N, CA, C and O atoms as a GROMACS GRO file, in nm:
protein
  600
    1MET      N    1   0.100  -0.094   0.002
    1MET     CA    2  -0.001  -0.022  -0.020
    1MET      C    3   0.132   0.128   0.001
    1MET      O    4   0.244   0.134   0.050
    2ARG      N    5   0.048   0.219  -0.060
    2ARG     CA    6   0.077   0.347  -0.075
    2ARG      C    7   0.032   0.450  -0.028
    2ARG      O    8  -0.076   0.468  -0.084
    3VAL      N    9   0.056   0.548   0.058
    3VAL     CA   10  -0.047   0.673   0.090
    3VAL      C   11   0.051   0.762   0.088
    3VAL      O   12   0.169   0.740   0.117
    4VAL      N   13  -0.016   0.905   0.041
    4VAL     CA   14   0.009   1.012   0.034
    4VAL      C   15  -0.092   1.103   0.117
    4VAL      O   16  -0.208   1.128   0.085
    5ILE      N   17  -0.012   1.158   0.250
    5ILE     CA   18  -0.073   1.199   0.349
    5ILE      C   19  -0.061   1.365   0.367
    5ILE      O   20   0.045   1.414   0.405
    6GLN      N   21  -0.174   1.445   0.338
    6GLN     CA   22  -0.165   1.596   0.339
    6GLN      C   23  -0.198   1.653   0.459
    6GLN      O   24  -0.299   1.592   0.496
    7ARG      N   25  -0.170   1.740   0.545
    7ARG     CA   26  -0.211   1.792   0.692
    7ARG      C   27  -0.288   1.916   0.587
    7ARG      O   28  -0.235   1.948   0.481
    8VAL      N   29  -0.383   1.961   0.621
    8VAL     CA   30  -0.504   2.015   0.589
    8VAL      C   31  -0.571   2.116   0.680
    8VAL      O   32  -0.596   2.087   0.798
    9SER      N   33  -0.602   2.243   0.623
    9SER     CA   34  -0.660   2.340   0.710
    9SER      C   35  -0.792   2.320   0.664
    9SER      O   36  -0.873   2.341   0.755
   10GLU      N   37  -0.848   2.285   0.550
   10GLU     CA   38  -0.963   2.225   0.503
   10GLU      C   39  -0.937   2.151   0.376
   10GLU      O   40  -0.837   2.186   0.313
   11ALA      N   41  -1.029   2.030   0.318
   11ALA     CA   42  -1.034   1.938   0.229
   11ALA      C   43  -1.202   1.896   0.190
   11ALA      O   44  -1.300   1.913   0.263
   12SER      N   45  -1.198   1.848   0.078
   12SER     CA   46  -1.411   1.827   0.035
   12SER      C   47  -1.319   1.752  -0.093
   12SER      O   48  -1.209   1.780  -0.141
   13VAL      N   49  -1.427   1.636  -0.124
   13VAL     CA   50  -1.436   1.588  -0.223
   13VAL      C   51  -1.564   1.578  -0.297
   13VAL      O   52  -1.649   1.507  -0.243
   14VAL      N   53  -1.592   1.624  -0.390
   14VAL     CA   54  -1.687   1.604  -0.516
   14VAL      C   55  -1.695   1.530  -0.615
   14VAL      O   56  -1.619   1.539  -0.711
   15ILE      N   57  -1.821   1.415  -0.602
   15ILE     CA   58  -1.881   1.365  -0.704
   15ILE      C   59  -1.977   1.422  -0.773
   15ILE      O   60  -2.062   1.475  -0.702
   16GLU      N   61  -2.001   1.432  -0.927
   16GLU     CA   62  -2.114   1.474  -1.002
   16GLU      C   63  -2.145   1.593  -0.937
   16GLU      O   64  -2.250   1.602  -0.874
   17ASN      N   65  -2.059   1.696  -0.943
   17ASN     CA   66  -2.125   1.819  -0.870
   17ASN      C   67  -2.172   1.828  -0.754
   17ASN      O   68  -2.248   1.922  -0.731
   18LYS      N   69  -2.140   1.729  -0.642
   18LYS     CA   70  -2.220   1.705  -0.470
   18LYS      C   71  -2.095   1.674  -0.428
   18LYS      O   72  -2.008   1.599  -0.474
   19VAL      N   73  -2.104   1.779  -0.283
   19VAL     CA   74  -1.992   1.716  -0.202
   19VAL      C   75  -1.998   1.608  -0.153
   19VAL      O   76  -2.113   1.587  -0.113
   20VAL      N   77  -1.922   1.516  -0.132
   20VAL     CA   78  -1.953   1.396  -0.066
   20VAL      C   79  -1.876   1.364   0.055
   20VAL      O   80  -1.882   1.251   0.105
   21ALA      N   81  -1.796   1.467   0.108
   21ALA     CA   82  -1.696   1.452   0.185
   21ALA      C   83  -1.612   1.582   0.256
   21ALA      O   84  -1.493   1.561   0.236
   22GLN      N   85  -1.627   1.680   0.313
   22GLN     CA   86  -1.561   1.784   0.394
   22GLN      C   87  -1.534   1.781   0.522
   22GLN      O   88  -1.616   1.756   0.610
   23ILE      N   89  -1.404   1.809   0.540
   23ILE     CA   90  -1.362   1.872   0.651
   23ILE      C   91  -1.288   2.010   0.669
   23ILE      O   92  -1.270   2.097   0.584
   24LYS      N   93  -1.257   2.008   0.770
   24LYS     CA   94  -1.158   2.132   0.823
   24LYS      C   95  -1.054   2.108   0.874
   24LYS      O   96  -0.987   2.059   0.783
   25GLN      N   97  -0.968   2.112   1.000
   25GLN     CA   98  -0.849   2.082   1.000
   25GLN      C   99  -0.839   1.916   1.013
   25GLN      O  100  -0.916   1.841   1.073
   26GLY      N  101  -0.731   1.887   0.943
   26GLY     CA  102  -0.703   1.749   0.966
   26GLY      C  103  -0.616   1.670   0.885
   26GLY      O  104  -0.520   1.736   0.845
   27LEU      N  105  -0.617   1.513   0.833
   27LEU     CA  106  -0.589   1.485   0.748
   27LEU      C  107  -0.656   1.450   0.566
   27LEU      O  108  -0.770   1.407   0.548
   28LEU      N  109  -0.574   1.475   0.469
   28LEU     CA  110  -0.626   1.436   0.353
   28LEU      C  111  -0.516   1.309   0.316
   28LEU      O  112  -0.393   1.322   0.318
   29VAL      N  113  -0.597   1.176   0.280
   29VAL     CA  114  -0.514   1.050   0.274
   29VAL      C  115  -0.556   0.989   0.146
   29VAL      O  116  -0.670   0.942   0.137
   30LEU      N  117  -0.466   0.986   0.039
   30LEU     CA  118  -0.464   0.913  -0.072
   30LEU      C  119  -0.418   0.807  -0.085
   30LEU      O  120  -0.298   0.802  -0.115
   31VAL      N  121  -0.506   0.664  -0.066
   31VAL     CA  122  -0.429   0.526  -0.074
   31VAL      C  123  -0.432   0.503  -0.205
   31VAL      O  124  -0.511   0.559  -0.280
   32GLY      N  125  -0.334   0.408  -0.247
   32GLY     CA  126  -0.318   0.312  -0.332
   32GLY      C  127  -0.295   0.189  -0.315
   32GLY      O  128  -0.211   0.166  -0.227
   33ILE      N  129  -0.358   0.066  -0.389
   33ILE     CA  130  -0.332  -0.060  -0.318
   33ILE      C  131  -0.295  -0.160  -0.430
   33ILE      O  132  -0.344  -0.163  -0.543
   34GLU      N  133  -0.158  -0.274  -0.356
   34GLU     CA  134  -0.165  -0.348  -0.501
   34GLU      C  135  -0.197  -0.471  -0.458
   34GLU      O  136  -0.209  -0.485  -0.337
   35ASP      N  137  -0.215  -0.572  -0.538
   35ASP     CA  138  -0.228  -0.701  -0.533
   35ASP      C  139  -0.168  -0.748  -0.423
   35ASP      O  140  -0.236  -0.800  -0.335
   36GLU      N  141  -0.030  -0.737  -0.411
   36GLU     CA  142   0.023  -0.812  -0.269
   36GLU      C  143  -0.008  -0.771  -0.143
   36GLU      O  144   0.027  -0.828  -0.039
   37ASP      N  145  -0.081  -0.665  -0.151
   37ASP     CA  146  -0.109  -0.595   0.007
   37ASP      C  147  -0.186  -0.655   0.056
   37ASP      O  148  -0.276  -0.696  -0.017
   38THR      N  149  -0.191  -0.699   0.228
   38THR     CA  150  -0.264  -0.759   0.272
   38THR      C  151  -0.327  -0.704   0.408
   38THR      O  152  -0.313  -0.582   0.408
   39LEU      N  153  -0.382  -0.743   0.508
   39LEU     CA  154  -0.415  -0.664   0.642
   39LEU      C  155  -0.336  -0.641   0.712
   39LEU      O  156  -0.336  -0.549   0.793
   40GLU      N  157  -0.244  -0.728   0.692
   40GLU     CA  158  -0.107  -0.655   0.786
   40GLU      C  159  -0.034  -0.541   0.730
   40GLU      O  160   0.037  -0.472   0.804
   41ASP      N  161  -0.046  -0.516   0.603
   41ASP     CA  162  -0.054  -0.342   0.580
   41ASP      C  163  -0.150  -0.264   0.624
   41ASP      O  164  -0.119  -0.164   0.690
   42VAL      N  165  -0.272  -0.290   0.600
   42VAL     CA  166  -0.361  -0.208   0.641
   42VAL      C  167  -0.354  -0.155   0.767
   42VAL      O  168  -0.369  -0.036   0.794
   43ASN      N  169  -0.326  -0.272   0.869
   43ASN     CA  170  -0.291  -0.290   1.006
   43ASN      C  171  -0.194  -0.170   1.051
   43ASN      O  172  -0.227  -0.076   1.123
   44TRP      N  173  -0.112  -0.184   1.014
   44TRP     CA  174   0.039  -0.122   0.992
   44TRP      C  175   0.008   0.031   0.998
   44TRP      O  176   0.028   0.124   1.077
   45LEU      N  177  -0.042   0.013   0.892
   45LEU     CA  178  -0.065   0.171   0.780
   45LEU      C  179  -0.155   0.254   0.841
   45LEU      O  180  -0.139   0.375   0.833
   46THR      N  181  -0.231   0.216   0.890
   46THR     CA  182  -0.349   0.281   0.973
   46THR      C  183  -0.316   0.338   1.105
   46THR      O  184  -0.353   0.452   1.134
   47SER      N  185  -0.238   0.255   1.200
   47SER     CA  186  -0.199   0.288   1.303
   47SER      C  187  -0.086   0.377   1.303
   47SER      O  188  -0.077   0.464   1.389
   48LYS      N  189   0.007   0.362   1.209
   48LYS     CA  190   0.094   0.483   1.178
   48LYS      C  191   0.026   0.624   1.147
   48LYS      O  192   0.037   0.731   1.207
   49ILE      N  193  -0.060   0.585   1.015
   49ILE     CA  194  -0.096   0.739   1.000
   49ILE      C  195  -0.181   0.823   1.117
   49ILE      O  196  -0.177   0.946   1.116
   50VAL      N  197  -0.257   0.751   1.215
   50VAL     CA  198  -0.318   0.803   1.338
   50VAL      C  199  -0.229   0.856   1.454
   50VAL      O  200  -0.254   0.947   1.533
   51ASN      N  201  -0.150   0.800   1.446
   51ASN     CA  202  -0.027   0.847   1.520
   51ASN      C  203   0.101   0.922   1.480
   51ASN      O  204   0.199   0.941   1.553
   52LEU      N  205   0.088   0.953   1.382
   52LEU     CA  206   0.192   0.983   1.341
   52LEU      C  207   0.196   1.184   1.372
   52LEU      O  208   0.106   1.268   1.372
   53ARG      N  209   0.339   1.193   1.393
   53ARG     CA  210   0.282   1.332   1.513
   53ARG      C  211   0.336   1.446   1.423
   53ARG      O  212   0.456   1.472   1.435
   54ILE      N  213   0.253   1.524   1.325
   54ILE     CA  214   0.264   1.618   1.260
   54ILE      C  215   0.175   1.748   1.234
   54ILE      O  216   0.161   1.820   1.135
   55PHE      N  217   0.114   1.749   1.381
   55PHE     CA  218   0.033   1.861   1.389
   55PHE      C  219   0.118   1.972   1.502
   55PHE      O  220   0.155   1.923   1.609
   56PRO      N  221   0.138   2.080   1.482
   56PRO     CA  222   0.184   2.168   1.596
   56PRO      C  223   0.159   2.164   1.744
   56PRO      O  224   0.043   2.153   1.784
   57ASP      N  225   0.257   2.171   1.826
   57ASP     CA  226   0.196   2.200   1.976
   57ASP      C  227   0.218   2.346   2.002
   57ASP      O  228   0.246   2.421   1.908
   58GLU      N  229   0.204   2.395   2.148
   58GLU     CA  230   0.195   2.517   2.146
   58GLU      C  231   0.336   2.595   2.106
   58GLU      O  232   0.329   2.717   2.088
   59ASN      N  233   0.406   2.558   2.099
   59ASN     CA  234   0.563   2.608   2.050
   59ASN      C  235   0.574   2.583   1.921
   59ASN      O  236   0.693   2.592   1.890
   60ASP      N  237   0.498   2.551   1.818
   60ASP     CA  238   0.500   2.508   1.692
   60ASP      C  239   0.572   2.434   1.640
   60ASP      O  240   0.627   2.461   1.534
   61ILE      N  241   0.588   2.319   1.707
   61ILE     CA  242   0.660   2.214   1.692
   61ILE      C  243   0.567   2.129   1.655
   61ILE      O  244   0.450   2.144   1.692
   62MET      N  245   0.619   1.997   1.551
   62MET     CA  246   0.519   1.890   1.491
   62MET      C  247   0.530   1.800   1.624
   62MET      O  248   0.640   1.745   1.614
   63ASN      N  249   0.480   1.765   1.724
   63ASN     CA  250   0.443   1.679   1.848
   63ASN      C  251   0.302   1.590   1.845
   63ASN      O  252   0.275   1.490   1.911
   64PHE      N  253   0.236   1.645   1.765
   64PHE     CA  254   0.066   1.600   1.812
   64PHE      C  255   0.035   1.501   1.630
   64PHE      O  256   0.084   1.528   1.520
   65SER      N  257  -0.030   1.425   1.658
   65SER     CA  258  -0.099   1.336   1.585
   65SER      C  259  -0.265   1.378   1.562
   65SER      O  260  -0.337   1.445   1.636
   66VAL      N  261  -0.287   1.335   1.476
   66VAL     CA  262  -0.416   1.410   1.413
   66VAL      C  263  -0.551   1.388   1.520
   66VAL      O  264  -0.649   1.462   1.538
   67LYS      N  265  -0.507   1.229   1.595
   67LYS     CA  266  -0.604   1.194   1.708
   67LYS      C  267  -0.589   1.280   1.855
   67LYS      O  268  -0.685   1.303   1.928
   68GLU      N  269  -0.448   1.322   1.882
   68GLU     CA  270  -0.425   1.427   1.929
   68GLU      C  271  -0.504   1.559   1.944
   68GLU      O  272  -0.573   1.612   2.032
   69SER      N  273  -0.471   1.583   1.839
   69SER     CA  274  -0.558   1.747   1.807
   69SER      C  275  -0.659   1.721   1.735
   69SER      O  276  -0.675   1.784   1.630
   70ASN      N  277  -0.749   1.625   1.772
   70ASN     CA  278  -0.871   1.609   1.719
   70ASN      C  279  -0.922   1.648   1.572
   70ASN      O  280  -1.032   1.695   1.543
   71GLY      N  281  -0.822   1.619   1.490
   71GLY     CA  282  -0.862   1.657   1.344
   71GLY      C  283  -0.924   1.523   1.301
   71GLY      O  284  -0.925   1.413   1.356
   72GLU      N  285  -0.978   1.571   1.175
   72GLU     CA  286  -1.075   1.494   1.054
   72GLU      C  287  -0.987   1.409   0.988
   72GLU      O  288  -0.866   1.420   1.009
   73ILE      N  289  -1.025   1.336   0.921
   73ILE     CA  290  -0.978   1.270   0.800
   73ILE      C  291  -1.063   1.262   0.656
   73ILE      O  292  -1.186   1.263   0.659
   74ILE      N  293  -1.008   1.255   0.562
   74ILE     CA  294  -1.088   1.219   0.421
   74ILE      C  295  -0.993   1.100   0.367
   74ILE      O  296  -0.878   1.136   0.340
   75VAL      N  297  -1.020   0.985   0.351
   75VAL     CA  298  -0.949   0.939   0.281
   75VAL      C  299  -0.976   0.842   0.107
   75VAL      O  300  -1.049   0.745   0.090
   76VAL      N  301  -0.913   0.893   0.034
   76VAL     CA  302  -0.938   0.871  -0.115
   76VAL      C  303  -0.879   0.768  -0.158
   76VAL      O  304  -0.758   0.753  -0.139
   77SER      N  305  -0.960   0.670  -0.229
   77SER     CA  306  -0.896   0.590  -0.293
   77SER      C  307  -0.790   0.628  -0.420
   77SER      O  308  -0.836   0.716  -0.494
   78GLN      N  309  -0.685   0.589  -0.449
   78GLN     CA  310  -0.606   0.668  -0.564
   78GLN      C  311  -0.514   0.548  -0.617
   78GLN      O  312  -0.395   0.539  -0.588
   79PHE      N  313  -0.583   0.459  -0.699
   79PHE     CA  314  -0.485   0.363  -0.810
   79PHE      C  315  -0.373   0.427  -0.886
   79PHE      O  316  -0.283   0.360  -0.936
   80THR      N  317  -0.379   0.564  -0.896
   80THR     CA  318  -0.275   0.611  -1.017
   80THR      C  319  -0.124   0.627  -0.895
   80THR      O  320  -0.010   0.629  -0.942
   81LEU      N  321  -0.143   0.636  -0.768
   81LEU     CA  322   0.022   0.626  -0.674
   81LEU      C  323   0.066   0.512  -0.695
   81LEU      O  324   0.133   0.484  -0.596
   82HIS      N  325   0.068   0.408  -0.784
   82HIS     CA  326   0.158   0.302  -0.852
   82HIS      C  327   0.164   0.300  -0.980
   82HIS      O  328   0.180   0.197  -1.046
   83ALA      N  329   0.150   0.417  -1.029
   83ALA     CA  330   0.202   0.432  -1.206
   83ALA      C  331   0.327   0.411  -1.211
   83ALA      O  332   0.412   0.474  -1.147
   84ALA      N  333   0.353   0.290  -1.310
   84ALA     CA  334   0.486   0.269  -1.331
   84ALA      C  335   0.541   0.366  -1.468
   84ALA      O  336   0.516   0.326  -1.582
   85THR      N  337   0.603   0.470  -1.449
   85THR     CA  338   0.615   0.545  -1.520
   85THR      C  339   0.802   0.561  -1.624
   85THR      O  340   0.837   0.654  -1.698
   86LYS      N  341   0.886   0.424  -1.584
   86LYS     CA  342   1.012   0.419  -1.656
   86LYS      C  343   1.033   0.398  -1.794
   86LYS      O  344   1.137   0.420  -1.857
   87LYS      N  345   0.912   0.346  -1.844
   87LYS     CA  346   0.924   0.349  -1.981
   87LYS      C  347   0.834   0.419  -2.060
   87LYS      O  348   0.721   0.384  -2.024
   88GLY      N  349   0.824   0.514  -2.164
   88GLY     CA  350   0.748   0.540  -2.256
   88GLY      C  351   0.703   0.665  -2.145
   88GLY      O  352   0.738   0.681  -2.028
   89ASN      N  353   0.602   0.753  -2.238
   89ASN     CA  354   0.494   0.873  -2.122
   89ASN      C  355   0.409   0.852  -2.118
   89ASN      O  356   0.353   0.954  -2.078
   90ARG      N  357   0.285   0.724  -2.146
   90ARG     CA  358   0.212   0.685  -2.088
   90ARG      C  359   0.220   0.557  -1.944
   90ARG      O  360   0.233   0.435  -1.955
   91PRO      N  361   0.207   0.647  -1.808
   91PRO     CA  362   0.189   0.542  -1.724
   91PRO      C  363   0.130   0.403  -1.756
   91PRO      O  364   0.053   0.370  -1.846
   92SER      N  365   0.180   0.339  -1.666
   92SER     CA  366   0.127   0.202  -1.679
   92SER      C  367   0.065   0.162  -1.518
   92SER      O  368   0.121   0.190  -1.412
   93TYR      N  369  -0.060   0.093  -1.533
   93TYR     CA  370  -0.124   0.089  -1.371
   93TYR      C  371  -0.109  -0.066  -1.331
   93TYR      O  372  -0.173  -0.123  -1.242
   94ILE      N  373  -0.009  -0.124  -1.419
   94ILE     CA  374  -0.007  -0.283  -1.410
   94ILE      C  375  -0.010  -0.356  -1.232
   94ILE      O  376  -0.051  -0.461  -1.184
   95LYS      N  377   0.051  -0.244  -1.183
   95LYS     CA  378   0.088  -0.299  -1.038
   95LYS      C  379  -0.044  -0.239  -0.956
   95LYS      O  380  -0.072  -0.320  -0.867
   96ALA      N  381  -0.112  -0.155  -0.955
   96ALA     CA  382  -0.231  -0.131  -0.916
   96ALA      C  383  -0.358  -0.274  -0.913
   96ALA      O  384  -0.374  -0.341  -1.015
   97ALA      N  385  -0.444  -0.306  -0.773
   97ALA     CA  386  -0.496  -0.426  -0.756
   97ALA      C  387  -0.602  -0.390  -0.808
   97ALA      O  388  -0.644  -0.274  -0.811
   98LYS      N  389  -0.665  -0.504  -0.863
   98LYS     CA  390  -0.772  -0.497  -0.944
   98LYS      C  391  -0.936  -0.479  -0.848
   98LYS      O  392  -0.928  -0.536  -0.740
   99PRO      N  393  -1.002  -0.446  -0.861
   99PRO     CA  394  -1.141  -0.403  -0.778
   99PRO      C  395  -1.160  -0.516  -0.692
   99PRO      O  396  -1.204  -0.481  -0.583
  100ASP      N  397  -1.136  -0.690  -0.707
  100ASP     CA  398  -1.202  -0.763  -0.621
  100ASP      C  399  -1.080  -0.792  -0.570
  100ASP      O  400  -1.062  -0.913  -0.549
  101ILE      N  401  -0.966  -0.701  -0.535
  101ILE     CA  402  -0.883  -0.711  -0.443
  101ILE      C  403  -0.869  -0.572  -0.355
  101ILE      O  404  -0.834  -0.562  -0.237
  102ALA      N  405  -0.902  -0.480  -0.437
  102ALA     CA  406  -0.871  -0.357  -0.400
  102ALA      C  407  -0.994  -0.292  -0.297
  102ALA      O  408  -0.971  -0.226  -0.196
  103ILE      N  409  -1.134  -0.330  -0.351
  103ILE     CA  410  -1.194  -0.299  -0.275
  103ILE      C  411  -1.199  -0.360  -0.119
  103ILE      O  412  -1.160  -0.289  -0.026
  104PRO      N  413  -1.244  -0.482  -0.098
  104PRO     CA  414  -1.174  -0.515   0.004
  104PRO      C  415  -1.103  -0.452   0.130
  104PRO      O  416  -1.137  -0.424   0.245
  105LEU      N  417  -0.977  -0.444   0.046
  105LEU     CA  418  -0.870  -0.371   0.157
  105LEU      C  419  -0.871  -0.222   0.152
  105LEU      O  420  -0.783  -0.155   0.205
  106TYR      N  421  -0.952  -0.181   0.101
  106TYR     CA  422  -1.004  -0.048   0.080
  106TYR      C  423  -1.090   0.009   0.174
  106TYR      O  424  -1.099   0.120   0.227
  107GLU      N  425  -1.147  -0.090   0.178
  107GLU     CA  426  -1.266  -0.101   0.320
  107GLU      C  427  -1.259  -0.126   0.436
  107GLU      O  428  -1.340  -0.076   0.514
  108ASN      N  429  -1.146  -0.224   0.484
  108ASN     CA  430  -1.059  -0.223   0.570
  108ASN      C  431  -0.975  -0.108   0.599
  108ASN      O  432  -0.988  -0.024   0.688
  109PHE      N  433  -0.921  -0.114   0.543
  109PHE     CA  434  -0.807   0.039   0.561
  109PHE      C  435  -0.948   0.180   0.645
  109PHE      O  436  -0.931   0.252   0.742
  110VAL      N  437  -1.060   0.169   0.564
  110VAL     CA  438  -1.135   0.264   0.663
  110VAL      C  439  -1.176   0.253   0.770
  110VAL      O  440  -1.190   0.339   0.857
  111LYS      N  441  -1.203   0.132   0.770
  111LYS     CA  442  -1.274   0.078   0.923
  111LYS      C  443  -1.151   0.061   1.016
  111LYS      O  444  -1.155   0.085   1.137
  112HIS      N  445  -1.056   0.022   0.958
  112HIS     CA  446  -0.913   0.048   1.063
  112HIS      C  447  -0.866   0.180   1.129
  112HIS      O  448  -0.819   0.198   1.241
  113MET      N  449  -0.899   0.293   0.997
  113MET     CA  450  -0.874   0.430   1.034
  113MET      C  451  -0.964   0.529   1.146
  113MET      O  452  -0.926   0.626   1.211
  114GLU      N  453  -1.112   0.455   1.137
  114GLU     CA  454  -1.199   0.478   1.217
  114GLU      C  455  -1.204   0.424   1.379
  114GLU      O  456  -1.224   0.479   1.488
  115ILE      N  457  -1.178   0.299   1.339
  115ILE     CA  458  -1.087   0.259   1.501
  115ILE      C  459  -1.001   0.305   1.515
  115ILE      O  460  -1.085   0.251   1.586
  116GLY      N  461  -0.901   0.358   1.529
  116GLY     CA  462  -0.769   0.406   1.535
  116GLY      C  463  -0.771   0.582   1.564
  116GLY      O  464  -0.692   0.637   1.641
  117LEU      N  465  -0.851   0.635   1.506
  117LEU     CA  466  -0.939   0.770   1.512
  117LEU      C  467  -1.058   0.784   1.612
  117LEU      O  468  -1.082   0.899   1.649
  118GLY      N  469  -1.128   0.692   1.658
  118GLY     CA  470  -1.178   0.694   1.777
  118GLY      C  471  -1.306   0.753   1.722
  118GLY      O  472  -1.406   0.750   1.795
  119LYS      N  473  -1.315   0.817   1.573
  119LYS     CA  474  -1.477   0.826   1.506
  119LYS      C  475  -1.440   0.798   1.383
  119LYS      O  476  -1.337   0.749   1.336
  120GLN      N  477  -1.596   0.855   1.310
  120GLN     CA  478  -1.631   0.820   1.173
  120GLN      C  479  -1.506   0.917   1.071
  120GLN      O  480  -1.470   1.031   1.102
  121ILE      N  481  -1.468   0.857   0.975
  121ILE     CA  482  -1.393   0.932   0.883
  121ILE      C  483  -1.454   0.929   0.745
  121ILE      O  484  -1.501   0.830   0.690
  122GLN      N  485  -1.444   1.074   0.687
  122GLN     CA  486  -1.507   1.081   0.536
  122GLN      C  487  -1.391   0.987   0.431
  122GLN      O  488  -1.272   0.956   0.432
  123THR      N  489  -1.500   0.970   0.353
  123THR     CA  490  -1.413   0.928   0.207
  123THR      C  491  -1.481   0.965   0.121
  123THR      O  492  -1.600   0.995   0.133
  124GLY      N  493  -1.388   0.970  -0.025
  124GLY     CA  494  -1.453   0.977  -0.171
  124GLY      C  495  -1.559   0.834  -0.219
  124GLY      O  496  -1.627   0.790  -0.127
  125GLN      N  497  -1.566   0.798  -0.289
  125GLN     CA  498  -1.631   0.686  -0.341
  125GLN      C  499  -1.467   0.617  -0.478
  125GLN      O  500  -1.394   0.668  -0.563
  126PHE      N  501  -1.485   0.498  -0.426
  126PHE     CA  502  -1.398   0.422  -0.472
  126PHE      C  503  -1.439   0.389  -0.630
  126PHE      O  504  -1.551   0.341  -0.647
  127GLY      N  505  -1.352   0.412  -0.748
  127GLY     CA  506  -1.379   0.415  -0.868
  127GLY      C  507  -1.411   0.528  -0.925
  127GLY      O  508  -1.388   0.537  -1.045
  128ALA      N  509  -1.473   0.642  -0.852
  128ALA     CA  510  -1.558   0.741  -0.910
  128ALA      C  511  -1.455   0.874  -0.949
  128ALA      O  512  -1.358   0.920  -0.890
  129ASP      N  513  -1.522   0.912  -1.070
  129ASP     CA  514  -1.426   1.070  -1.104
  129ASP      C  515  -1.459   1.137  -0.978
  129ASP      O  516  -1.572   1.129  -0.928
  130MET      N  517  -1.370   1.199  -0.929
  130MET     CA  518  -1.375   1.312  -0.789
  130MET      C  519  -1.316   1.372  -0.831
  130MET      O  520  -1.220   1.328  -0.894
  131LYS      N  521  -1.341   1.517  -0.822
  131LYS     CA  522  -1.285   1.659  -0.770
  131LYS      C  523  -1.224   1.661  -0.617
  131LYS      O  524  -1.292   1.650  -0.515
  132VAL      N  525  -1.103   1.675  -0.620
  132VAL     CA  526  -1.037   1.651  -0.486
  132VAL      C  527  -1.006   1.826  -0.453
  132VAL      O  528  -0.934   1.889  -0.530
  133SER      N  529  -1.067   1.889  -0.337
  133SER     CA  530  -0.997   2.013  -0.348
  133SER      C  531  -0.938   2.007  -0.164
  133SER      O  532  -1.004   1.942  -0.083
  134LEU      N  533  -0.808   2.087  -0.121
  134LEU     CA  534  -0.753   2.089  -0.016
  134LEU      C  535  -0.683   2.234  -0.022
  134LEU      O  536  -0.661   2.309  -0.117
  135VAL      N  537  -0.660   2.245   0.100
  135VAL     CA  538  -0.575   2.380   0.131
  135VAL      C  539  -0.434   2.320   0.256
  135VAL      O  540  -0.428   2.331   0.378
  136ASN      N  541  -0.340   2.259   0.157
  136ASN     CA  542  -0.237   2.209   0.218
  136ASN      C  543  -0.148   2.274   0.338
  136ASN      O  544  -0.053   2.346   0.306
  137ASP      N  545  -0.173   2.253   0.458
  137ASP     CA  546  -0.143   2.330   0.607
  137ASP      C  547   0.014   2.285   0.575
  137ASP      O  548   0.038   2.170   0.537
  138GLY      N  549   0.133   2.395   0.594
  138GLY     CA  550   0.229   2.389   0.637
  138GLY      C  551   0.315   2.435   0.501
  138GLY      O  552   0.379   2.538   0.521
  139PRO      N  553   0.324   2.395   0.406
  139PRO     CA  554   0.307   2.228   0.367
  139PRO      C  555   0.336   2.124   0.413
  139PRO      O  556   0.459   2.121   0.419
  140VAL      N  557   0.290   2.026   0.454
  140VAL     CA  558   0.307   1.912   0.476
  140VAL      C  559   0.240   1.807   0.443
  140VAL      O  560   0.126   1.771   0.470
  141THR      N  561   0.348   1.750   0.366
  141THR     CA  562   0.294   1.581   0.293
  141THR      C  563   0.402   1.503   0.287
  141THR      O  564   0.512   1.527   0.236
  142ILE      N  565   0.362   1.406   0.342
  142ILE     CA  566   0.422   1.261   0.398
  142ILE      C  567   0.403   1.170   0.291
  142ILE      O  568   0.302   1.194   0.225
  143ILE      N  569   0.473   1.072   0.253
  143ILE     CA  570   0.422   0.956   0.169
  143ILE      C  571   0.514   0.840   0.235
  143ILE      O  572   0.632   0.851   0.268
  144ILE      N  573   0.424   0.722   0.245
  144ILE     CA  574   0.447   0.597   0.293
  144ILE      C  575   0.400   0.443   0.211
  144ILE      O  576   0.294   0.411   0.156
  145ASP      N  577   0.512   0.377   0.229
  145ASP     CA  578   0.499   0.280   0.132
  145ASP      C  579   0.492   0.147   0.242
  145ASP      O  580   0.580   0.125   0.325
  146THR      N  581   0.393   0.081   0.229
  146THR     CA  582   0.433  -0.036   0.321
  146THR      C  583   0.523  -0.144   0.288
  146THR      O  584   0.562  -0.232   0.364
  147LYS      N  585   0.549  -0.128   0.170
  147LYS     CA  586   0.685  -0.211   0.134
  147LYS      C  587   0.830  -0.169   0.185
  147LYS      O  588   0.937  -0.229   0.173
  148ASN      N  589   0.806  -0.062   0.239
  148ASN     CA  590   0.943   0.014   0.266
  148ASN      C  591   0.913   0.027   0.438
  148ASN      O  592   0.957   0.121   0.505
  149LYS      N  593   0.854  -0.055   0.479
  149LYS     CA  594   0.877  -0.032   0.644
  149LYS      C  595   0.949  -0.082   0.740
  149LYS      O  596   0.929  -0.086   0.861
  150GLU      N  597   1.048  -0.126   0.665
  150GLU     CA  598   1.172  -0.196   0.767
  150GLU      C  599   1.273  -0.130   0.736
  150GLU      O  600   1.381  -0.154   0.790
   0.00000   0.00000   0.00000
């Protein structure tokens, strides 16, 4: 699994001109899933994200997690995170998991994020054409790949 985590002061997801997710301060998490990903990847990654200390304390030092700062989270599926661009100019998405593998892992990812955060999170819609808007706070952007966790 590969994620791009952005600390935001606000973010939203629009599908067919309808706002389906909207938050103020928190995280926008773009998640890409590969065929080899497992529930172990989901557990490790969701725990890492919820506890990642990237929110400022009273001295403006990144010491608080999204949970400690009472932030919100939007999760958006993003198969293009696994684009292979080595050959040619058209990205290949051969490493991205097909829906029969990706959807159950994505749903587990969302469920584990909610458990870790202790409240409901918002999401885009798997496979939909989404318009994602955000104000990156910092800017703070972190990329994590479960294939590089050791």
